[in-house]
PDB file of C-alpha atoms in Angstrom:
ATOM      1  CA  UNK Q   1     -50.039  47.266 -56.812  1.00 48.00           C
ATOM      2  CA  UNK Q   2     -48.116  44.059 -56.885  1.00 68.00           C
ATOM      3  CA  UNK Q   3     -49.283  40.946 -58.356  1.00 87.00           C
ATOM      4  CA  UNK Q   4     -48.308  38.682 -55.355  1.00 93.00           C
ATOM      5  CA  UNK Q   5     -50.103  40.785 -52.846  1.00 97.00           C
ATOM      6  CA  UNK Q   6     -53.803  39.519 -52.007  1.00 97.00           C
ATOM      7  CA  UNK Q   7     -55.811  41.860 -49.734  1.00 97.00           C
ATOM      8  CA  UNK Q   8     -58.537  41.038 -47.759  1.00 98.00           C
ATOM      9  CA  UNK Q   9     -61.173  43.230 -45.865  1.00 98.00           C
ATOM     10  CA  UNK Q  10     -62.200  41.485 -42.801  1.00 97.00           C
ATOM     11  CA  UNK Q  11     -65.498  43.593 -41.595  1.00 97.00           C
ATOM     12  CA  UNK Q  12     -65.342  44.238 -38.419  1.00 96.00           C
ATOM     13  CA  UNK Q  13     -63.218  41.872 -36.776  1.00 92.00           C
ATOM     14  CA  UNK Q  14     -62.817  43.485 -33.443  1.00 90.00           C
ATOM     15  CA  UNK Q  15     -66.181  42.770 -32.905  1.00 90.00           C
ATOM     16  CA  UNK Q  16     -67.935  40.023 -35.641  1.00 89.00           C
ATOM     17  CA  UNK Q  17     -64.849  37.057 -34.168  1.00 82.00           C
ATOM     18  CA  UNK Q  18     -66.916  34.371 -32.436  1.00 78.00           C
ATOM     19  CA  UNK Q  19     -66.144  30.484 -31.572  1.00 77.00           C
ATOM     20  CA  UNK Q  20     -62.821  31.377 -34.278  1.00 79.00           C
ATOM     21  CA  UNK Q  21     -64.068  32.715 -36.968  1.00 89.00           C
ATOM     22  CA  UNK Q  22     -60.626  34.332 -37.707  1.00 92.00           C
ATOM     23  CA  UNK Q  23     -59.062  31.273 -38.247  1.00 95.00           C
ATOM     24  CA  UNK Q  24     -60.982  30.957 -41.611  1.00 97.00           C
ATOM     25  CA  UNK Q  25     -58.694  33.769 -42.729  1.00 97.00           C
ATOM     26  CA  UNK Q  26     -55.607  32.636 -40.885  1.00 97.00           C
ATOM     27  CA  UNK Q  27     -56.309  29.150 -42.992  1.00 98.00           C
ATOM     28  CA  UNK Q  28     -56.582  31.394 -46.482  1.00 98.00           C
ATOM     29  CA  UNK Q  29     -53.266  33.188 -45.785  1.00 98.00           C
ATOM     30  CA  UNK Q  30     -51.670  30.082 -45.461  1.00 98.00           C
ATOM     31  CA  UNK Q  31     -52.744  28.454 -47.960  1.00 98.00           C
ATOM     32  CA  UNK Q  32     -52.171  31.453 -50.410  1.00 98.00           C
ATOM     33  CA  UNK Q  33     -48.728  31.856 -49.320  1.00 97.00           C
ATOM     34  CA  UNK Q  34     -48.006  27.935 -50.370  1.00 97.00           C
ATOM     35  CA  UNK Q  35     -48.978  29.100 -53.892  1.00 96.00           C
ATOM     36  CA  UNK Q  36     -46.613  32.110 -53.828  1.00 97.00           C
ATOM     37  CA  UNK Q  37     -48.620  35.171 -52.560  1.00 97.00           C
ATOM     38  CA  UNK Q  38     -48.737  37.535 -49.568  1.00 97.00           C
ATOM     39  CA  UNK Q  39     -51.359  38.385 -47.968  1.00 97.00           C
ATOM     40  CA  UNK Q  40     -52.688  41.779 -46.367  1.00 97.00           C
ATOM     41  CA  UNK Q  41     -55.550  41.587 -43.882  1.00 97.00           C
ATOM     42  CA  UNK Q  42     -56.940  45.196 -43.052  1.00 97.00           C
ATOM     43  CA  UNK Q  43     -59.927  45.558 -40.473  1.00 96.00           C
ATOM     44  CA  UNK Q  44     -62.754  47.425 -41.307  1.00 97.00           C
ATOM     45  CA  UNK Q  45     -64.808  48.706 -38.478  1.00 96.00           C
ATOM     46  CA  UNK Q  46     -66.868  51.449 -37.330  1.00 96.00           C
ATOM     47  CA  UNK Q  47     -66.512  54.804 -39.117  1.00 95.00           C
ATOM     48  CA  UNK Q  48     -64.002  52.978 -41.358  1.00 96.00           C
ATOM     49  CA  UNK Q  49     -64.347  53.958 -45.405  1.00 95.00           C
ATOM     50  CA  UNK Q  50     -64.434  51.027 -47.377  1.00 97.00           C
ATOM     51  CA  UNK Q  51     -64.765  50.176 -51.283  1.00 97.00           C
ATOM     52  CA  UNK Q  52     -64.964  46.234 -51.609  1.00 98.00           C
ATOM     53  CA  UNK Q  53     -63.082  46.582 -55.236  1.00 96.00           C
ATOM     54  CA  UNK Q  54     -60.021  47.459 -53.392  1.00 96.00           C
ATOM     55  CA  UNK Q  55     -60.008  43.809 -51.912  1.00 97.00           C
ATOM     56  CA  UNK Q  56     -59.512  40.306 -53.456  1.00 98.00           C
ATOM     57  CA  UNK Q  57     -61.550  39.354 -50.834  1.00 98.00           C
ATOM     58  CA  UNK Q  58     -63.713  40.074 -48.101  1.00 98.00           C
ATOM     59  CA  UNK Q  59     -64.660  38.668 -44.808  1.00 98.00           C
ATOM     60  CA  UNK Q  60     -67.372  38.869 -42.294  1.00 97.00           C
ATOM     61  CA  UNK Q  61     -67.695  36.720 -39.188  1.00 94.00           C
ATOM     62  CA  UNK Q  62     -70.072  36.075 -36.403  1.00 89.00           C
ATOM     63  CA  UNK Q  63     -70.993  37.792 -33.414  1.00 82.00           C
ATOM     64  CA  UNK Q  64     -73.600  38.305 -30.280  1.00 80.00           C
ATOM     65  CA  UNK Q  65     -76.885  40.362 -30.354  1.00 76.00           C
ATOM     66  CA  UNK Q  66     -75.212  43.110 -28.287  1.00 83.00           C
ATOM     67  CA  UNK Q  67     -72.326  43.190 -31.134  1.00 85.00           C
ATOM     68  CA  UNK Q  68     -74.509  43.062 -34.092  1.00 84.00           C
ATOM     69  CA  UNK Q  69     -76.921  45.776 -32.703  1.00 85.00           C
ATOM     70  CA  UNK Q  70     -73.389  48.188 -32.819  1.00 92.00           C
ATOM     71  CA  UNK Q  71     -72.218  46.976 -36.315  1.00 93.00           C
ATOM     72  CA  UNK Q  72     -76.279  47.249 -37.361  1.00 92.00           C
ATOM     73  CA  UNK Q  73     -76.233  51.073 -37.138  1.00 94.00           C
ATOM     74  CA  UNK Q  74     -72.477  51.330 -39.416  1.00 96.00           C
ATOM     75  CA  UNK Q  75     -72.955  49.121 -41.828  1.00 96.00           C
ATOM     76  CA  UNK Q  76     -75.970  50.550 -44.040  1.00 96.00           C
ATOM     77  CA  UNK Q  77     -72.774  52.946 -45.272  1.00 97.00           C
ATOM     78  CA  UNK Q  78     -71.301  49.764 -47.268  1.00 98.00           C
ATOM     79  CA  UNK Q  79     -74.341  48.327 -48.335  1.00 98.00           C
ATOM     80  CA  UNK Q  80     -73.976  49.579 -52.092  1.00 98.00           C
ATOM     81  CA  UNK Q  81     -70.275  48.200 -52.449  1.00 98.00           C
ATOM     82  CA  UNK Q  82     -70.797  45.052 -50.727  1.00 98.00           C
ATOM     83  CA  UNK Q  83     -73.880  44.357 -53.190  1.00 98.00           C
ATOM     84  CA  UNK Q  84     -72.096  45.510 -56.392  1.00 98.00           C
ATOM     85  CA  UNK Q  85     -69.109  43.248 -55.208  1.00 98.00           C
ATOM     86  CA  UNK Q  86     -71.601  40.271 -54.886  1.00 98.00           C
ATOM     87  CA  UNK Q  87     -73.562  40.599 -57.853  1.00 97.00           C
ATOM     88  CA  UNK Q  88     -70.183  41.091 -59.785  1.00 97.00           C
ATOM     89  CA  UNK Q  89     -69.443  37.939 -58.873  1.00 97.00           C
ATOM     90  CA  UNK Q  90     -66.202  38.414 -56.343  1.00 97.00           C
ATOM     91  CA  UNK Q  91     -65.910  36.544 -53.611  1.00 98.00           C
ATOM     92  CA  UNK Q  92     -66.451  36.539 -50.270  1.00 98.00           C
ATOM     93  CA  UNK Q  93     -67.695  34.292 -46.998  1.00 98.00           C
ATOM     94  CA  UNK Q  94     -69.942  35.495 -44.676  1.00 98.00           C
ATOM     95  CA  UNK Q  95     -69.658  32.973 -41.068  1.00 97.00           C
ATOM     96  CA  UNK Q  96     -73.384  33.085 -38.508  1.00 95.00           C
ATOM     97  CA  UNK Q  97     -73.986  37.129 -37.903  1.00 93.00           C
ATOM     98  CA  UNK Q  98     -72.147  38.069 -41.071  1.00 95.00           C
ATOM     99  CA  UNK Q  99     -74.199  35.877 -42.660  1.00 97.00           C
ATOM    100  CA  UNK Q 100     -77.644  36.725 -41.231  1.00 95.00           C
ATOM    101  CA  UNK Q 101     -76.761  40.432 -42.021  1.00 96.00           C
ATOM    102  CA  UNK Q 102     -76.829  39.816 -46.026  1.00 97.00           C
ATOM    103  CA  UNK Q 103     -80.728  39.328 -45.772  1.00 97.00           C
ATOM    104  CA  UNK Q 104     -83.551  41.709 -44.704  1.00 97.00           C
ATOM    105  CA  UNK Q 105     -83.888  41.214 -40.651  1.00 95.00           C
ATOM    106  CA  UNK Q 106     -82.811  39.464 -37.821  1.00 92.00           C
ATOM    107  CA  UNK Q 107     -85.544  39.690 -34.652  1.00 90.00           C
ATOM    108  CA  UNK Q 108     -83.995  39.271 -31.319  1.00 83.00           C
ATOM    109  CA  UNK Q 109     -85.119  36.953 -28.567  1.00 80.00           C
ATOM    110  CA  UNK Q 110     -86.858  40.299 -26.719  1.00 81.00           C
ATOM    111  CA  UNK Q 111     -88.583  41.415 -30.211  1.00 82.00           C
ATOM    112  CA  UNK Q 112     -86.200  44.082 -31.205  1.00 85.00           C
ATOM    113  CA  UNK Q 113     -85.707  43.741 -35.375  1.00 90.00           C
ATOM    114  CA  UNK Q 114     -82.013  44.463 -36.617  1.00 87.00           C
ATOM    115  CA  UNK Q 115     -82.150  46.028 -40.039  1.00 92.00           C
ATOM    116  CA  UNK Q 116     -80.114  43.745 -42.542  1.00 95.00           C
ATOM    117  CA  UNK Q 117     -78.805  45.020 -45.601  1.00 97.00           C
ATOM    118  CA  UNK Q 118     -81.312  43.358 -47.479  1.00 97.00           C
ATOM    119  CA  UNK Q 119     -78.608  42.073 -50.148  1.00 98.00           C
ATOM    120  CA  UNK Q 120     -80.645  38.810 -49.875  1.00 98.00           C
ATOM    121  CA  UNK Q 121     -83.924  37.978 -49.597  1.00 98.00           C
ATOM    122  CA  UNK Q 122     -83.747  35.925 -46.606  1.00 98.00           C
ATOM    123  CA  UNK Q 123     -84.688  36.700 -42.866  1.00 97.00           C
ATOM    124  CA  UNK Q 124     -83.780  35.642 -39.563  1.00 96.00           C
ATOM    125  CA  UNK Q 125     -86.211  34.890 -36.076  1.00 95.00           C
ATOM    126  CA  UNK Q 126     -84.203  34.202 -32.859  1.00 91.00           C
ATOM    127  CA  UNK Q 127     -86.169  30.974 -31.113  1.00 88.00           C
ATOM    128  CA  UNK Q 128     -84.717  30.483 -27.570  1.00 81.00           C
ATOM    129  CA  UNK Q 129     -87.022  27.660 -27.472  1.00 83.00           C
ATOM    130  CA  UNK Q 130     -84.803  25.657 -30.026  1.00 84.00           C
ATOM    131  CA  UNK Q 131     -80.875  26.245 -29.244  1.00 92.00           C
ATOM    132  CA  UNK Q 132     -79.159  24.897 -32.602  1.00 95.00           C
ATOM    133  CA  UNK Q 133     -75.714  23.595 -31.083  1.00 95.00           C
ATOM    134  CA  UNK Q 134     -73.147  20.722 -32.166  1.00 96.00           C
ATOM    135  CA  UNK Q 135     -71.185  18.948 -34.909  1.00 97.00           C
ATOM    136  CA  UNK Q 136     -72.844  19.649 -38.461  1.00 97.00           C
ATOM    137  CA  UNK Q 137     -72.001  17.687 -41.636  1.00 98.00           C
ATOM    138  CA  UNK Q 138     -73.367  18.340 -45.360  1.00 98.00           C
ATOM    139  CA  UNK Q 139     -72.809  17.613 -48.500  1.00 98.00           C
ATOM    140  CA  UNK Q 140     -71.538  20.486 -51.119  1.00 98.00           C
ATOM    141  CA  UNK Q 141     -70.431  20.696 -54.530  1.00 97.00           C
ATOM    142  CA  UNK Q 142     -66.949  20.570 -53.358  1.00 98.00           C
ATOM    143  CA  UNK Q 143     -68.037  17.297 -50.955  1.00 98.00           C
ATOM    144  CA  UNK Q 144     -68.276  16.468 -47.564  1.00 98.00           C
ATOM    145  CA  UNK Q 145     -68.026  19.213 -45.162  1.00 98.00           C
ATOM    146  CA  UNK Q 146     -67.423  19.006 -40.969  1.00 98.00           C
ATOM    147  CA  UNK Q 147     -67.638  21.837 -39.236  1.00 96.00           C
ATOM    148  CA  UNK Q 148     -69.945  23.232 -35.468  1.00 96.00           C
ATOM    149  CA  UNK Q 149     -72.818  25.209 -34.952  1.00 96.00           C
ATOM    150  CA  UNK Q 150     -73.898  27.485 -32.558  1.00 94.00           C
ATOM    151  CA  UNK Q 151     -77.058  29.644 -33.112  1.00 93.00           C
ATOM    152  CA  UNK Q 152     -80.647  30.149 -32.177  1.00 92.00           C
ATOM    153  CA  UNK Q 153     -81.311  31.952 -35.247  1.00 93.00           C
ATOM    154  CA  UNK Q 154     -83.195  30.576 -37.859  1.00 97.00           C
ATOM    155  CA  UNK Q 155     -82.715  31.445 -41.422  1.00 98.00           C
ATOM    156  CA  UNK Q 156     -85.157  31.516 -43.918  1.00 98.00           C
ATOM    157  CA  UNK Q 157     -85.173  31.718 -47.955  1.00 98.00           C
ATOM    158  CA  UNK Q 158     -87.923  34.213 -49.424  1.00 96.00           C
ATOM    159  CA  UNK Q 159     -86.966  33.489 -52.694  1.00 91.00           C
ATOM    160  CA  UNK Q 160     -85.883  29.916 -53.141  1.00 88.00           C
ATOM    161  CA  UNK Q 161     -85.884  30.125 -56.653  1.00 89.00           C
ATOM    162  CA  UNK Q 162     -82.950  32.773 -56.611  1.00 89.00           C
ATOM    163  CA  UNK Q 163     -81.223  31.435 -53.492  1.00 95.00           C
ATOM    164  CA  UNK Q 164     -79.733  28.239 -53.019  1.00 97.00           C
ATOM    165  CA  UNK Q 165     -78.017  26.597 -50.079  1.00 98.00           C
ATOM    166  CA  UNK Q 166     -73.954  25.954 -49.650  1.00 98.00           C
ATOM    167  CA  UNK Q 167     -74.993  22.032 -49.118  1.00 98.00           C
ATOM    168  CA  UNK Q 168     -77.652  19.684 -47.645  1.00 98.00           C
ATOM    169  CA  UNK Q 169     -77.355  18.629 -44.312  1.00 98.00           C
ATOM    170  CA  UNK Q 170     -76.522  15.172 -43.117  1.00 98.00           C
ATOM    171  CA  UNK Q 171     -76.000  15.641 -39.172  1.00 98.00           C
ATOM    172  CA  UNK Q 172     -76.867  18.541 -37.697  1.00 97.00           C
ATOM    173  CA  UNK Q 173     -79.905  21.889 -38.267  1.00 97.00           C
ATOM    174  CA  UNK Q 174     -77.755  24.251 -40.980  1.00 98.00           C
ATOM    175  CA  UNK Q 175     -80.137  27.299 -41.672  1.00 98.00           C
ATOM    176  CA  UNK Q 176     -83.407  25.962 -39.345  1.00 97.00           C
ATOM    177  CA  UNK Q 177     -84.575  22.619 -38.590  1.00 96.00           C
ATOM    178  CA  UNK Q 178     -86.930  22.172 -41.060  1.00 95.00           C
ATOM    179  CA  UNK Q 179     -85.090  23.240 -44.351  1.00 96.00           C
ATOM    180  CA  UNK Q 180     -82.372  20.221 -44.389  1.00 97.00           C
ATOM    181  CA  UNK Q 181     -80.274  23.177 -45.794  1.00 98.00           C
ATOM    182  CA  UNK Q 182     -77.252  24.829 -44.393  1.00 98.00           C
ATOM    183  CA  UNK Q 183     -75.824  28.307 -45.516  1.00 98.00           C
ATOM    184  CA  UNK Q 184     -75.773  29.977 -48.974  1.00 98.00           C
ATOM    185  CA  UNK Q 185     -73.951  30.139 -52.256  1.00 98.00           C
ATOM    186  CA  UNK Q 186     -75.094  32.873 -54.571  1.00 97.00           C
ATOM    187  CA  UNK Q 187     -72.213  33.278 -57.387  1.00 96.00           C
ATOM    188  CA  UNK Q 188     -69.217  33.604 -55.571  1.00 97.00           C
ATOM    189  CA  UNK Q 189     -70.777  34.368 -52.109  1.00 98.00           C
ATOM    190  CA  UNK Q 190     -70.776  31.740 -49.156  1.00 98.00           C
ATOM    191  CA  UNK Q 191     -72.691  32.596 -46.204  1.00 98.00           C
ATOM    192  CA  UNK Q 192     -73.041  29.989 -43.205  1.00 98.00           C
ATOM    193  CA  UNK Q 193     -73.256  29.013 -39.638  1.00 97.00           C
ATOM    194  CA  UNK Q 194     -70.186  26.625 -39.920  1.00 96.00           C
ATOM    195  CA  UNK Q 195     -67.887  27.644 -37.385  1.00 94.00           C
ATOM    196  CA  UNK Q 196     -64.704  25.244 -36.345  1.00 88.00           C
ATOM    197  CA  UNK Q 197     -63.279  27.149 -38.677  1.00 95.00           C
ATOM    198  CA  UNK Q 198     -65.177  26.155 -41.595  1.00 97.00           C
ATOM    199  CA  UNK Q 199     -62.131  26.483 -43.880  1.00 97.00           C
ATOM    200  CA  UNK Q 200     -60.451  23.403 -41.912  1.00 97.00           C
ATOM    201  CA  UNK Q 201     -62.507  21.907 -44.832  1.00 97.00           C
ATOM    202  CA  UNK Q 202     -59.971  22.091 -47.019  1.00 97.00           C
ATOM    203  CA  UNK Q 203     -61.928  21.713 -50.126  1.00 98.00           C
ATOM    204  CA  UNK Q 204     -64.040  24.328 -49.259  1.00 98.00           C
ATOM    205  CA  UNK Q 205     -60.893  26.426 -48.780  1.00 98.00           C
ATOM    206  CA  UNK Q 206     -59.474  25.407 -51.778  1.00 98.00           C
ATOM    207  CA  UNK Q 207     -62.516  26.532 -53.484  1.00 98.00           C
ATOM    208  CA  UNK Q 208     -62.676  29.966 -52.444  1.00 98.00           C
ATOM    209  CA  UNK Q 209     -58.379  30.371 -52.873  1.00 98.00           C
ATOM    210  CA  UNK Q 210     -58.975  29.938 -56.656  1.00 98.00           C
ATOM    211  CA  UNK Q 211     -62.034  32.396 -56.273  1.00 98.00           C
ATOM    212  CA  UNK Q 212     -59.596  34.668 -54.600  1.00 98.00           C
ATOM    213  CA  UNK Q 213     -56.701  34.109 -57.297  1.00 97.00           C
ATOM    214  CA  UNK Q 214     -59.087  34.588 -60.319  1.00 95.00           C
ATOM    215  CA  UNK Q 215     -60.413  37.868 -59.072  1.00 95.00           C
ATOM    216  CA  UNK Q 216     -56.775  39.099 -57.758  1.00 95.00           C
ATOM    217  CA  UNK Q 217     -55.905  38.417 -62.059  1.00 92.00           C
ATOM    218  CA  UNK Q 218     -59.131  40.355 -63.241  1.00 91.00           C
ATOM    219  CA  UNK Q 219     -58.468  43.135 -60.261  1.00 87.00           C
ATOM    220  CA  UNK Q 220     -54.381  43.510 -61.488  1.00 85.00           C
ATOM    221  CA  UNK Q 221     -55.236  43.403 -65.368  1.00 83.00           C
ATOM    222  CA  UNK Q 222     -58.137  46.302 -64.884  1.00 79.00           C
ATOM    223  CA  UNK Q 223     -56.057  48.398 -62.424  1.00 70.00           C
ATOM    224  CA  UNK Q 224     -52.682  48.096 -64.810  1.00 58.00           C
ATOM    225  CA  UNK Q 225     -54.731  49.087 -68.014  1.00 54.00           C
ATOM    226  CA  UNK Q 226     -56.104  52.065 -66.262  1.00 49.00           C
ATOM    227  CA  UNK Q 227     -52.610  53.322 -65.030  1.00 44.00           C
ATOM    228  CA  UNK Q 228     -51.120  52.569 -68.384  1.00 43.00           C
TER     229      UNK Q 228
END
């Protein structure tokens, strides 16, 4: 494995890609390959055997109901590598249905309840009564942040003592419209409904590329001492 190769697992592209979402990882590439690295972007989709270690990073956009009631019966298969890659601490962003799969459930506007991986105690209620739609801006520990939303589904913390948002909103709904809150950070995780990209932000991009880098370093070191 060579040390100027970064590899990236984008779950299911071909059918989590809404309003751009891509372009969050078109953004990363380019911005890694100004500090010297290539990048590999492989596609993991349904049937596909995946073990988040083998990335220095991992992606998951948004996508429809009809789309995330497909991915909702393949992805319980990567639930224990996706969790042990959180909880290690790796990173990885998680854009609107990406996002709202990390938590327990997502109920549909007709009543149906998609099974989430339950990574995160959070949940999700689709309100057609209150369309969330427009320019968003928030604060986060990297600063100001501009982005677009697009989603009538509300998130909701179970656990606010273990889960804290990406940044408080200043225009804009974020999570739901009466939190103030928008997205997630847990560790190295991001999860939100920024779309745009949300990694025209270029702090928040620069953020996660030294995420990326540090983890690529820990991910060479351990696979060069075990070949050695």
């Amino acid at each position: 494995m060579t040390d100027k190769l970064i590899k990236i697992a984008y779950l299911y592209e071909d059918l989590m890609n809404t309003y751009g979402d891509s372009g969050d990882v078109k953004i990363l590439s380019f911005l890694l390959k100004r500090r010297g690295y290539d990048t590999q972007v492989d596609n993991i989709s349904l049937g596909d055997e995946f073990n988040a270690f083998d990335y220095d990073f991992v992606f998951f956009g948004g996508g429809q109901d009809f789309e995330q009631t497909v991915v909702a019966k393949d992805i319980p298969r990567h639930k224990e590598t996706l969790e042990k890659y959180i909880n290690a601490g790796h990173p990885m962003l998680c854009i609107c249905g990406g996002y709202q799969f990390m938590g327990d459930y997502y109920k549909t506007n007709s009543g149906v309840t998609i099974k989430g991986l339950g990574i995160f105690p959070l949940h999700t209620i689709f309100k057609s009564d209150k369309r969330m739609i427009g320019d968003t801006k928030y604060m986060t520990e990297w600063g100001e942040v501009v982005a677009f939303e697009n989603h009538s589904g509300q998130t909701y913390f179970d656990n606010t003592e273990k889960l804290h948002p990406l940044g408080r909103m200043i225009e804009g709904y974020g999570n739901n419209p009466q939190d103030k809150a928008e997205g997630l950070r847990y560790r190295n995780f991001i999860g939100s409904y920024s779309h745009g990209p949300l990694l025209k932000n270029v702090n928040v991009a620069n953020a996660i590329v030294e995420m990326i880098l540090n983890w690529h370093k820990e991910r060479v070191t351990n696979k060069e001492s075990i070949t050695e």
